[in-house]
mmCIF file of C-alpha atoms in Angstrom:
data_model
loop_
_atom_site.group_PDB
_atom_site.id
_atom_site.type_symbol
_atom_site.label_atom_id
_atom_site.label_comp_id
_atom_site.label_asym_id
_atom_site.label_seq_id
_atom_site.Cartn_x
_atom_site.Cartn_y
_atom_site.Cartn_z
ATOM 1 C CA UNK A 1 17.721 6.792 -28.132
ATOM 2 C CA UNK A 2 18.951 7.644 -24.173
ATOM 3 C CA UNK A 3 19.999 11.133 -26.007
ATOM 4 C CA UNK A 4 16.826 11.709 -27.485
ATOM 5 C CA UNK A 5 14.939 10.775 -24.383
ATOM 6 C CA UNK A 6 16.854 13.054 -21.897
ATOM 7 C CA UNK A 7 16.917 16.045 -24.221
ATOM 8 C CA UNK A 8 12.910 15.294 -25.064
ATOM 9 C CA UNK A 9 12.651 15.168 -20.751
ATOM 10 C CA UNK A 10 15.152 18.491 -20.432
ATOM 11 C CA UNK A 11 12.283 20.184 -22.752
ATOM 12 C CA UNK A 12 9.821 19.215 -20.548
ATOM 13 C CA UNK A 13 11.131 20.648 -17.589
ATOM 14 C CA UNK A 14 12.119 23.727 -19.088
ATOM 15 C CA UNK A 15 8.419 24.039 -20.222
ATOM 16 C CA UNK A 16 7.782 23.927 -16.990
ATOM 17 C CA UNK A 17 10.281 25.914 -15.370
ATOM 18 C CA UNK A 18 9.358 27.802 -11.887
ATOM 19 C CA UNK A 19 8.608 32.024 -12.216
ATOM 20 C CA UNK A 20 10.361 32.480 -9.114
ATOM 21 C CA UNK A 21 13.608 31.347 -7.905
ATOM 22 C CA UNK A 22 11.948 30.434 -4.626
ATOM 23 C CA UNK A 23 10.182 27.012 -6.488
ATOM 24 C CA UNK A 24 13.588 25.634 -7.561
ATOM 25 C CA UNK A 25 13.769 22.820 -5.457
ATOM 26 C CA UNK A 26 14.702 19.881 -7.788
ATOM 27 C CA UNK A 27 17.714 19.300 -8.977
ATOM 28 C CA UNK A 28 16.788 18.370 -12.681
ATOM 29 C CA UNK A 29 14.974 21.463 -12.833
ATOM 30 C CA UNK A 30 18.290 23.593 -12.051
ATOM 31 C CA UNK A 31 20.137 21.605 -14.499
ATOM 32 C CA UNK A 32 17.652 22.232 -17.026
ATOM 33 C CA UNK A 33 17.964 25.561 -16.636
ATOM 34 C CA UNK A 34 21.543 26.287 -16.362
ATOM 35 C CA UNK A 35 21.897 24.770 -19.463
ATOM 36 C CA UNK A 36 19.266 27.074 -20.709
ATOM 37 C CA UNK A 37 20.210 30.308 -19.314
ATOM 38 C CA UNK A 38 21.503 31.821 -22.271
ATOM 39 C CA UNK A 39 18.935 30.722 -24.717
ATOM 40 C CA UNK A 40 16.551 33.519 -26.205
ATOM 41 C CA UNK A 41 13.890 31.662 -26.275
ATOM 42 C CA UNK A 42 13.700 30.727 -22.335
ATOM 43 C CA UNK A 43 14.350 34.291 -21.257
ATOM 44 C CA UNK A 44 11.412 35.404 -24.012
ATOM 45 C CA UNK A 45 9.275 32.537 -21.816
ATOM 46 C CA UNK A 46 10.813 33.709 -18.359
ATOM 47 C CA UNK A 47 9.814 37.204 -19.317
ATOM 48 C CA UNK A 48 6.180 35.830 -20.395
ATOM 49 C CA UNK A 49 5.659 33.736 -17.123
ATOM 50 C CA UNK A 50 6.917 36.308 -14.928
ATOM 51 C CA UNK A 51 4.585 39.302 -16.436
ATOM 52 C CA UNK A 52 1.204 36.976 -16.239
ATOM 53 C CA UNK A 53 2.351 35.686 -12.904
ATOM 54 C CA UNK A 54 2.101 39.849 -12.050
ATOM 55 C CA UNK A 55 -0.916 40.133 -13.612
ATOM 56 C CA UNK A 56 -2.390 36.818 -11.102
ATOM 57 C CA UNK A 57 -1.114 38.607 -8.543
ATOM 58 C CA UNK A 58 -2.878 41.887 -8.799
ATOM 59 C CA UNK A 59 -6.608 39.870 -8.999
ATOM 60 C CA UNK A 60 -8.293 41.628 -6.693
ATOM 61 C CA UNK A 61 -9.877 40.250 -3.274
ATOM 62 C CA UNK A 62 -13.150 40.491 -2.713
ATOM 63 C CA UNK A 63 -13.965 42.361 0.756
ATOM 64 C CA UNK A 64 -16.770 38.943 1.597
ATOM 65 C CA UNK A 65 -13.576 36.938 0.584
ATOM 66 C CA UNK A 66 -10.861 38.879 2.535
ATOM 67 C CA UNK A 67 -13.035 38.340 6.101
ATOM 68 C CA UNK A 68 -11.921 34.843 6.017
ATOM 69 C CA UNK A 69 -8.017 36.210 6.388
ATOM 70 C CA UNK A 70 -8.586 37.044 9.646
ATOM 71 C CA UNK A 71 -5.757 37.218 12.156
ATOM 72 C CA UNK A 72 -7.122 34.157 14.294
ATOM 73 C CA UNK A 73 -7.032 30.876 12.400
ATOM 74 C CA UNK A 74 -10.262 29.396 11.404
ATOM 75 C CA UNK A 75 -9.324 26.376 12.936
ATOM 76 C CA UNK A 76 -8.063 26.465 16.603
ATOM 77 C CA UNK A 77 -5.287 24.646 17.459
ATOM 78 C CA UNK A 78 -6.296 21.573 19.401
ATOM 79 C CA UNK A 79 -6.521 21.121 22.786
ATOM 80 C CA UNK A 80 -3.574 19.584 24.651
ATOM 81 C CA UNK A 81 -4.690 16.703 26.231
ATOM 82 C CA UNK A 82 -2.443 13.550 28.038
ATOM 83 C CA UNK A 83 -4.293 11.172 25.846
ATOM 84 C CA UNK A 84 -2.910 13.017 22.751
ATOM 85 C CA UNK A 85 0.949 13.078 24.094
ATOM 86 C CA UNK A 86 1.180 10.019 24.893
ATOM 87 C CA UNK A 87 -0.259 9.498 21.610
ATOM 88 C CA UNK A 88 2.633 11.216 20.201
ATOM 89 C CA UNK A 89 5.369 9.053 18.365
ATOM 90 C CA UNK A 90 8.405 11.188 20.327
ATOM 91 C CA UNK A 91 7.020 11.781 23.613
ATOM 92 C CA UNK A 92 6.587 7.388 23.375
ATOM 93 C CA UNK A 93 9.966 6.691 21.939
ATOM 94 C CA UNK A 94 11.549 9.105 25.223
ATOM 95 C CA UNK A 95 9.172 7.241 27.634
ATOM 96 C CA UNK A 96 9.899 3.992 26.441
ATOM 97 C CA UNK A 97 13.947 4.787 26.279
ATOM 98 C CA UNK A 98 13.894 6.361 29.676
ATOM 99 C CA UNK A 99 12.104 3.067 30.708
ATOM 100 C CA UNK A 100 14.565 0.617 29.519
ATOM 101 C CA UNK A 101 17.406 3.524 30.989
ATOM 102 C CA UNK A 102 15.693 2.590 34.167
ATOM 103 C CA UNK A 103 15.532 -1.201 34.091
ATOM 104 C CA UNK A 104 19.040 -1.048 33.433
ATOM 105 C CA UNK A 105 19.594 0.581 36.731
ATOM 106 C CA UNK A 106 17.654 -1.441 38.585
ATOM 107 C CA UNK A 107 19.306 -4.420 37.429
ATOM 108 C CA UNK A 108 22.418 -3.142 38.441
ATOM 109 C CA UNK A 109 21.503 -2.284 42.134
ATOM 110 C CA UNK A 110 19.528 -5.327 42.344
ATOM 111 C CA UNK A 111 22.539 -7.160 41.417
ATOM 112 C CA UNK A 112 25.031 -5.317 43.554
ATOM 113 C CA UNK A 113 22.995 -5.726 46.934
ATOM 114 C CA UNK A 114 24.530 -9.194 47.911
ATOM 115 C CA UNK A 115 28.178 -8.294 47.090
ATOM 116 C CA UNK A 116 30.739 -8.749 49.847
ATOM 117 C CA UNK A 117 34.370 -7.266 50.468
ATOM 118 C CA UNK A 118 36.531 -9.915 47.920
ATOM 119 C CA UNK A 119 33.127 -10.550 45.780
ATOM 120 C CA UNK A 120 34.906 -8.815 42.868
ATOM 121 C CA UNK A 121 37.965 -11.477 42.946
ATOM 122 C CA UNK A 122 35.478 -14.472 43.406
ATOM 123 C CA UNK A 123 33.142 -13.527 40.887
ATOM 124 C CA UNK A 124 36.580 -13.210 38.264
ATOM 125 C CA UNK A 125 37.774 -16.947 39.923
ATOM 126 C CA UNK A 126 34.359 -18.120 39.112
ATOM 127 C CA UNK A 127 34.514 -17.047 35.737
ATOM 128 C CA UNK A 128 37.928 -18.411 34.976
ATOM 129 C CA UNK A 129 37.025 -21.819 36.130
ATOM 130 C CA UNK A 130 33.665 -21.629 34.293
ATOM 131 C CA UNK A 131 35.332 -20.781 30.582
ATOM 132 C CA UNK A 132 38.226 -23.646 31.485
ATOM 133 C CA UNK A 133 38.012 -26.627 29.107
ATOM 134 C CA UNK A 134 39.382 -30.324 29.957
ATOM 135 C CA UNK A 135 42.259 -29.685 26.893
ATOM 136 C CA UNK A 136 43.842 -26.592 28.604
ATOM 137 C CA UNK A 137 44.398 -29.035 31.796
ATOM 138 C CA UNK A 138 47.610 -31.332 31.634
ATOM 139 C CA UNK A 139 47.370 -34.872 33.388
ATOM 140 C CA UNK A 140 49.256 -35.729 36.048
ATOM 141 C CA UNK A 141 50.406 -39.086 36.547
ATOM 142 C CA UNK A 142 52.251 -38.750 40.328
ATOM 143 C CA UNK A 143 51.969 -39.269 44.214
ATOM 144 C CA UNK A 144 49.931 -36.214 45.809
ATOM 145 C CA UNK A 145 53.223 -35.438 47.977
ATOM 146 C CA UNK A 146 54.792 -34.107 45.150
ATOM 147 C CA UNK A 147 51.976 -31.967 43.813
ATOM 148 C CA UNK A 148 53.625 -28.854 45.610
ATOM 149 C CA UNK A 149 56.752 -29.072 43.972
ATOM 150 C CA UNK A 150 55.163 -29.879 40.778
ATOM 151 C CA UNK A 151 53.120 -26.002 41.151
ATOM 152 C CA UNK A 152 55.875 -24.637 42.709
ATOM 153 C CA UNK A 153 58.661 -24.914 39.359
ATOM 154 C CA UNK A 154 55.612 -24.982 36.745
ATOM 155 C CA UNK A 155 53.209 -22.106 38.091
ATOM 156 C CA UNK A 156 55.033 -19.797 40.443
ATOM 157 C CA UNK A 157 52.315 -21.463 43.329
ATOM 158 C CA UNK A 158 53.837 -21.548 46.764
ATOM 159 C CA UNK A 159 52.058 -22.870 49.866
ATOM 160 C CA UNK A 160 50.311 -25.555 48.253
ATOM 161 C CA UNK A 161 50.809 -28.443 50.972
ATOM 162 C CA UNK A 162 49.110 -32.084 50.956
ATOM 163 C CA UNK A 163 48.815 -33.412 54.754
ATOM 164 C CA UNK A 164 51.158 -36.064 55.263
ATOM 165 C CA UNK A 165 48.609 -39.101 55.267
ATOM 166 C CA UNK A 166 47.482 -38.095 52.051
ATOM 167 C CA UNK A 167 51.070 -38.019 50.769
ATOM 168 C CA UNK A 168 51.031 -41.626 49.143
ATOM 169 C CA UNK A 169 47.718 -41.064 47.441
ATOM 170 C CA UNK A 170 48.342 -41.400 43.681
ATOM 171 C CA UNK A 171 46.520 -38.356 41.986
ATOM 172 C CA UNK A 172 43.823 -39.303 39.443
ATOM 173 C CA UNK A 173 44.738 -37.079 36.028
ATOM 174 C CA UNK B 1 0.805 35.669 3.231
ATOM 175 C CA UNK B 2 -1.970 34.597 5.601
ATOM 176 C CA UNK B 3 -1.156 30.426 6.249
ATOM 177 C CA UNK B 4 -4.562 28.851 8.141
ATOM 178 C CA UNK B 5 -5.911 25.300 8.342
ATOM 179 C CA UNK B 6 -3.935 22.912 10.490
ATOM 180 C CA UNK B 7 -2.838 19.781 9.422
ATOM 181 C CA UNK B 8 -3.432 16.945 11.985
ATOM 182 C CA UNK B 9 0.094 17.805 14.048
ATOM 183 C CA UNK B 10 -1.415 21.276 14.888
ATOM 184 C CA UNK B 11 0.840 23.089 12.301
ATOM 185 C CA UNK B 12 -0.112 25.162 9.714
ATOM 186 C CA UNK B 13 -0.093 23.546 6.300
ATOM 187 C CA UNK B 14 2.458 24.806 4.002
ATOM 188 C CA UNK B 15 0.876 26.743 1.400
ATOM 189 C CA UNK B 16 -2.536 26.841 2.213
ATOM 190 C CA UNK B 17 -2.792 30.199 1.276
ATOM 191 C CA UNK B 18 -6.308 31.548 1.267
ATOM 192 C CA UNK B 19 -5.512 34.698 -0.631
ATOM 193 C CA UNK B 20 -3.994 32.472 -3.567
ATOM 194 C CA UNK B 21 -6.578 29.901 -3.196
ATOM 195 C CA UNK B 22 -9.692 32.517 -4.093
ATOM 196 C CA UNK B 23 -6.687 33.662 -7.011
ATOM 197 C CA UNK B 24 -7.246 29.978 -8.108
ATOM 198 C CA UNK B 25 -10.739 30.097 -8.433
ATOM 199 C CA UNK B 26 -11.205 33.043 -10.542
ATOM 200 C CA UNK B 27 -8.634 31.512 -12.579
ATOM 201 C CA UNK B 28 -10.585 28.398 -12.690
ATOM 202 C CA UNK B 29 -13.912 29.896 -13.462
ATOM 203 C CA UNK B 30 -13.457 33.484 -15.101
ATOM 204 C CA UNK B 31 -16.209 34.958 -13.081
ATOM 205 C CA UNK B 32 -16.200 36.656 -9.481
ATOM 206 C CA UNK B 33 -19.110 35.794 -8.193
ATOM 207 C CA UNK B 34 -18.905 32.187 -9.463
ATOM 208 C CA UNK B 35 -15.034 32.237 -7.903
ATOM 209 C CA UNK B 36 -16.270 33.621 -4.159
ATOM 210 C CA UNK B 37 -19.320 30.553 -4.180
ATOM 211 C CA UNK B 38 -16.542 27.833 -4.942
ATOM 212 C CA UNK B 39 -13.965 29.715 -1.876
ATOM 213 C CA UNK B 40 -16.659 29.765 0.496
ATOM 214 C CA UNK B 41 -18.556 26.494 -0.068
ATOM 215 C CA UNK B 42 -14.628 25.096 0.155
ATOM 216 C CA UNK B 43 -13.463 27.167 3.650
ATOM 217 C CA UNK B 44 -17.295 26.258 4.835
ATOM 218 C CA UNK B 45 -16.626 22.525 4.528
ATOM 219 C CA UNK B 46 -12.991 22.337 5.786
ATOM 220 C CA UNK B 47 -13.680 24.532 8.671
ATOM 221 C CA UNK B 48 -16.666 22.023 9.302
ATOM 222 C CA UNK B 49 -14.377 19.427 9.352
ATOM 223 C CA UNK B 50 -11.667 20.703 11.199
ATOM 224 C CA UNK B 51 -14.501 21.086 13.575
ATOM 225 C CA UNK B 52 -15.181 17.312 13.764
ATOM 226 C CA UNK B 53 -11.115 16.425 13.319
ATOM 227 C CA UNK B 54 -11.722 14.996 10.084
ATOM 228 C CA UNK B 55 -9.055 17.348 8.120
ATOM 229 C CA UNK B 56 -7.382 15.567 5.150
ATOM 230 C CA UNK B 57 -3.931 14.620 5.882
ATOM 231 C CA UNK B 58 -2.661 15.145 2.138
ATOM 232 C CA UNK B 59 -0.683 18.404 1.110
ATOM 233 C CA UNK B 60 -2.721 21.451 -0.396
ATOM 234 C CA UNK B 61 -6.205 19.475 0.103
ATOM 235 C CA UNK B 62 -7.668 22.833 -0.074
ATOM 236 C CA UNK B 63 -6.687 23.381 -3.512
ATOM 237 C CA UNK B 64 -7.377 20.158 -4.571
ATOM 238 C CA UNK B 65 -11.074 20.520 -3.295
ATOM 239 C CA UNK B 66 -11.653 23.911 -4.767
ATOM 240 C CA UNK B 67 -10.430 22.323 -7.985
ATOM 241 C CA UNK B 68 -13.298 20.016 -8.040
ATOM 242 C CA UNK B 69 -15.790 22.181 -7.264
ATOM 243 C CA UNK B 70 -14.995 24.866 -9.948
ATOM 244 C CA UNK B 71 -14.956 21.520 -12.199
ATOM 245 C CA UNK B 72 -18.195 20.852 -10.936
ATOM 246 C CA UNK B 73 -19.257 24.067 -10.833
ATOM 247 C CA UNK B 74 -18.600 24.566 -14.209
ATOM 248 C CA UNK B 75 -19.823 21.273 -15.489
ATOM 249 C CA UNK B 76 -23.154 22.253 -16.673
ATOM 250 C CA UNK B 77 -21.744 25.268 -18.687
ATOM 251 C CA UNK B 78 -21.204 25.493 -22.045
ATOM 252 C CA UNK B 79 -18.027 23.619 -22.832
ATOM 253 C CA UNK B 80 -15.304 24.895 -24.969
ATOM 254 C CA UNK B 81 -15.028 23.227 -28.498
ATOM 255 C CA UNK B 82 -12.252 21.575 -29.204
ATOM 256 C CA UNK B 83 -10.801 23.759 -32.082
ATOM 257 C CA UNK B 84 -7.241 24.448 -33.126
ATOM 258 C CA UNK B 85 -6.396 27.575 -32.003
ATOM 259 C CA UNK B 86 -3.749 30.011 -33.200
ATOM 260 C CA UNK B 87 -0.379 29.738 -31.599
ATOM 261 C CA UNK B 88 2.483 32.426 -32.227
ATOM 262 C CA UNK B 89 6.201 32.090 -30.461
ATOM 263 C CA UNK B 90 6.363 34.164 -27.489
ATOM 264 C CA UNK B 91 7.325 37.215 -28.353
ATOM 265 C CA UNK B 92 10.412 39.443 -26.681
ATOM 266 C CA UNK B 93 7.355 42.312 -26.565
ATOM 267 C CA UNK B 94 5.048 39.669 -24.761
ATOM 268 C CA UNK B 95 5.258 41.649 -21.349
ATOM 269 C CA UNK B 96 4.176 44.788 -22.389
ATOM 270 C CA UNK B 97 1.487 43.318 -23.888
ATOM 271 C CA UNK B 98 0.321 41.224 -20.949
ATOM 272 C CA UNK B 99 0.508 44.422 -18.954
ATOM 273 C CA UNK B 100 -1.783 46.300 -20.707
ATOM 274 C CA UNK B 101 -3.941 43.314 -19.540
ATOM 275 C CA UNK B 102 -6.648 43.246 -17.199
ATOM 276 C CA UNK B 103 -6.432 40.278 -14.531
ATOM 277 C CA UNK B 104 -9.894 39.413 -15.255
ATOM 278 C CA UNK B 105 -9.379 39.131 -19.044
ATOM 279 C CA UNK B 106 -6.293 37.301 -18.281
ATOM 280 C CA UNK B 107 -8.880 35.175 -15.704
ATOM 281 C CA UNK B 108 -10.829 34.777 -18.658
ATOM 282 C CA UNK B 109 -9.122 33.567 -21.118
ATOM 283 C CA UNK B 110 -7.734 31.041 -19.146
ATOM 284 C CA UNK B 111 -10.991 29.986 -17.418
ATOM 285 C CA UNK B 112 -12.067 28.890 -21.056
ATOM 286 C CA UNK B 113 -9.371 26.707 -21.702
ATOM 287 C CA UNK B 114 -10.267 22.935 -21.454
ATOM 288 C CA UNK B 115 -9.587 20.809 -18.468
ATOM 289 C CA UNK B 116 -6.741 19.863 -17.207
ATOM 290 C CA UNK B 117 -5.006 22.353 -19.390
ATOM 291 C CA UNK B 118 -6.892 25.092 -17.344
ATOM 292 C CA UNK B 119 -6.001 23.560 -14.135
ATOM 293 C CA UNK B 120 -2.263 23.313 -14.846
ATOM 294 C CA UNK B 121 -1.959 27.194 -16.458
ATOM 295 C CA UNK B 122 -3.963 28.229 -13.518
ATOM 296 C CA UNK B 123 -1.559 26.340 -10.861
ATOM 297 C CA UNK B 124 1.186 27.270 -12.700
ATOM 298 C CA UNK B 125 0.467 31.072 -12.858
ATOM 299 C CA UNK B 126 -0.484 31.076 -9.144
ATOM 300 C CA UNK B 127 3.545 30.688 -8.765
ATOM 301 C CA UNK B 128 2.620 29.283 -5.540
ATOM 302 C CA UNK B 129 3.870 25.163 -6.409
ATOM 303 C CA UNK B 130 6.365 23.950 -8.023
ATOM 304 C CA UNK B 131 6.248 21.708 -11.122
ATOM 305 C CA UNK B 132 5.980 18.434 -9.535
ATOM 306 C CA UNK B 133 3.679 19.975 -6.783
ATOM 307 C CA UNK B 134 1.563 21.126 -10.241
ATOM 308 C CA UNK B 135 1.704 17.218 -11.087
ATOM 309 C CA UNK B 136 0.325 15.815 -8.089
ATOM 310 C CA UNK B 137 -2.576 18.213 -7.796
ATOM 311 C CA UNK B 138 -3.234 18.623 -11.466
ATOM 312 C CA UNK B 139 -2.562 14.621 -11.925
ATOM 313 C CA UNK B 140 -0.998 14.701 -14.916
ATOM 314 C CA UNK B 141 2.700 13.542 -15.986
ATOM 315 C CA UNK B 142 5.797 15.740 -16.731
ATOM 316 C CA UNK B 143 5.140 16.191 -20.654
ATOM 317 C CA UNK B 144 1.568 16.235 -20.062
ATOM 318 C CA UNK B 145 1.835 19.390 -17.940
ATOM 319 C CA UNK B 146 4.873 20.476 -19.988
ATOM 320 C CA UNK B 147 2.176 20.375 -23.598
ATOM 321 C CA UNK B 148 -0.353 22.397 -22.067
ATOM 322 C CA UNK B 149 2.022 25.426 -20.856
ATOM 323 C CA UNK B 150 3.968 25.353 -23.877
ATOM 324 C CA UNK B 151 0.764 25.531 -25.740
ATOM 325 C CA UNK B 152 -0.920 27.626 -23.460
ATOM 326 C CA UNK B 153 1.958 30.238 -23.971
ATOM 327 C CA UNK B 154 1.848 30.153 -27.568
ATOM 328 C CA UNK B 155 -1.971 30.474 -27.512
ATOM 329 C CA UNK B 156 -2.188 33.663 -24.811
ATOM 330 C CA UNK B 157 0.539 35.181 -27.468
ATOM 331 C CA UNK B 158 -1.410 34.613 -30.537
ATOM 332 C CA UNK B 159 -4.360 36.491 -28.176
ATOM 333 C CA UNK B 160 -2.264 38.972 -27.435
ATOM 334 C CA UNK B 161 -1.114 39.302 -30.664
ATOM 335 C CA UNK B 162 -4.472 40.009 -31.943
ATOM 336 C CA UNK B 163 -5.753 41.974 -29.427
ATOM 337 C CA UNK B 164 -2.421 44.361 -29.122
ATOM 338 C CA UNK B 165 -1.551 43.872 -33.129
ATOM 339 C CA UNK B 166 1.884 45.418 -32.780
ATOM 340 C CA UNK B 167 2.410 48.337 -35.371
ATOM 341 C CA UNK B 168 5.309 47.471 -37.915
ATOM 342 C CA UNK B 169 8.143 50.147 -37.651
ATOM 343 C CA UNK B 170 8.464 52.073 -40.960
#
């Protein structure tokens, strides 16, 4: 039944087939035809279409006809206004990316006007402690005097000092 | 070619081609005079409403509208009855034949053929659209179209054949 179908459609289009090679823009089409091209009966209608397609194209035109041929086009182009570019789906998609291009900037040098010399170091600090959860810290259960050797043998940290009054103090996890 | 009539973006429509649009006409209606009313009365109102910015956005509008009015146009006549006519297989001689045609018996002939079969062989022979182009302006469907130029081919031949009878070789 498909068979039938396609080869009733491939008889269509080759019914139909363009006069000049310049019309062959579908793809059935040029499938229909290739498969075609050797037939006797398509080049008799080739030959057909092509000489009364001549024939069309010797009708004569008519001198009152011809005026309207004229070099300048009956309509003139429009005028170029603002209103009508800004109107204009591009020239609004650039404005409105070059907009958001300059926000961006903006941002950035609004942003960048309080920095100080070390800002870059804090600001990373500041993030570190902010994404630290209470499960990546490890209690400690120990006097504060011994908090420096404690850093000192488990993180490389040297200079950490507790005054001496504050040695005693038991830390608090 | 000349191209004229902007479409709304300020560029000229593709294949608004006045020379093949008065082509159409006489194809449509068989007569000159008849064919030059129906290109003027259609240039007349476009250019009127390119004037006021109201040109149609669709593709080949201008064919479209001079199709209607040679319908119109040709309402009142006398319509063709709806008779079987002869139909031979195109013949391999076929072109010499045609070319001993004259374009306006060629205009005639298809000017009395019955709508939309007259639209589509006139479309068609303009070899100015494609076939689905031919669809959309004609509105018809792919076997519709595909009926009336097979039929139209085999009619023009059987024409042909009686108005060039070829003489059998002794």
């Amino acid at each position: 039944m498909k068979l039938v179908s396609a080869m009733r459609r491939q008889r269509s289009l080759l019914n139909c087939a363009p006069i000049s090679a310049r019309q062959l823009a579908d793809r059935a089409m040029r499938s229909a035809i290739s498969r075609a091209d050797d037939s006797v009966e398509f080049t008799d209608q080739q030959n057909f279409d092509s000489a009364v397609a001549r024939l069309v194209r010797l009708i004569p035109i008519p001198a009152e006809s011809a005026e309207w041929f004229s070099e300048k086009d009956l309509v003139p182009a429009s005028r170029w206004t603002w209103k009508k570019m800004l109107r204009n789906p591009a020239v609004l998609a650039t404005s409105i990316a070059v907009a958001v291009i300059a926000g961006v900037f903006v941002f950035n040098f609004v942003s960048h006007l309080n920095d100080f010399p070390g800002s870059a170091t804090a600001r990373k600090l500041l993030g570190i402690a902010a994404s630290a959860r209470p499960v990546m810290l490890d209690p400690v259960n120990a006097e504060a005097g011994t908090l420096s050797d404690l850093f000192f043998m488990k993180h490389g940290l040297e200079h950490y000092d507790v005054p001496a009054q504050f040695a005693d103090f038991a830390t608090i996890g | 070619m000349r191209e004229v009539f902007r479409g709304p973006s300020g560029v000229p429509e593709r294949k608004q081609n006045l020379p093949q649009l008065y082509r159409f006409c006489f194809l449509m209606l068989g007569d000159s005079r008849k064919a030059q009313d129906v290109f003027h009365a259609t240039l007349r109102e476009a250019a009127q409403r390119a004037a006021r910015g109201e040109l149609p956005t669709e593709s080949f509008w201008l064919f479209r509208d001079a199709r209607w009015r040679c319908l119109e146009a040709t309402k009142s006549d006398l319509q063709p009855e709806p008779l079987e006519m002869d139909e031979h297989e195109v013949a391999a001689e076929a072109p010499s034949q045609i070319g001993r045609l004259d374009p306006m018996h060629l205009a005639i002939w298809i000017s009395a053929a019955p709508d939309p079969q007259r639209s589509a062989l006139a479309l068609f022979y303009l070899d100015e659209f494609d076939y689905r182009e031919i669809l959309d302006l004609a509105e018809l469907k792919l076997n519709e179209l595909s009926r009336f130029l097979s039929n139209g081919r085999r009619q023009l031949q059987a024409w042909l054949d009686a108005k060039f009878p070829q003489t059998a070789d002794v």
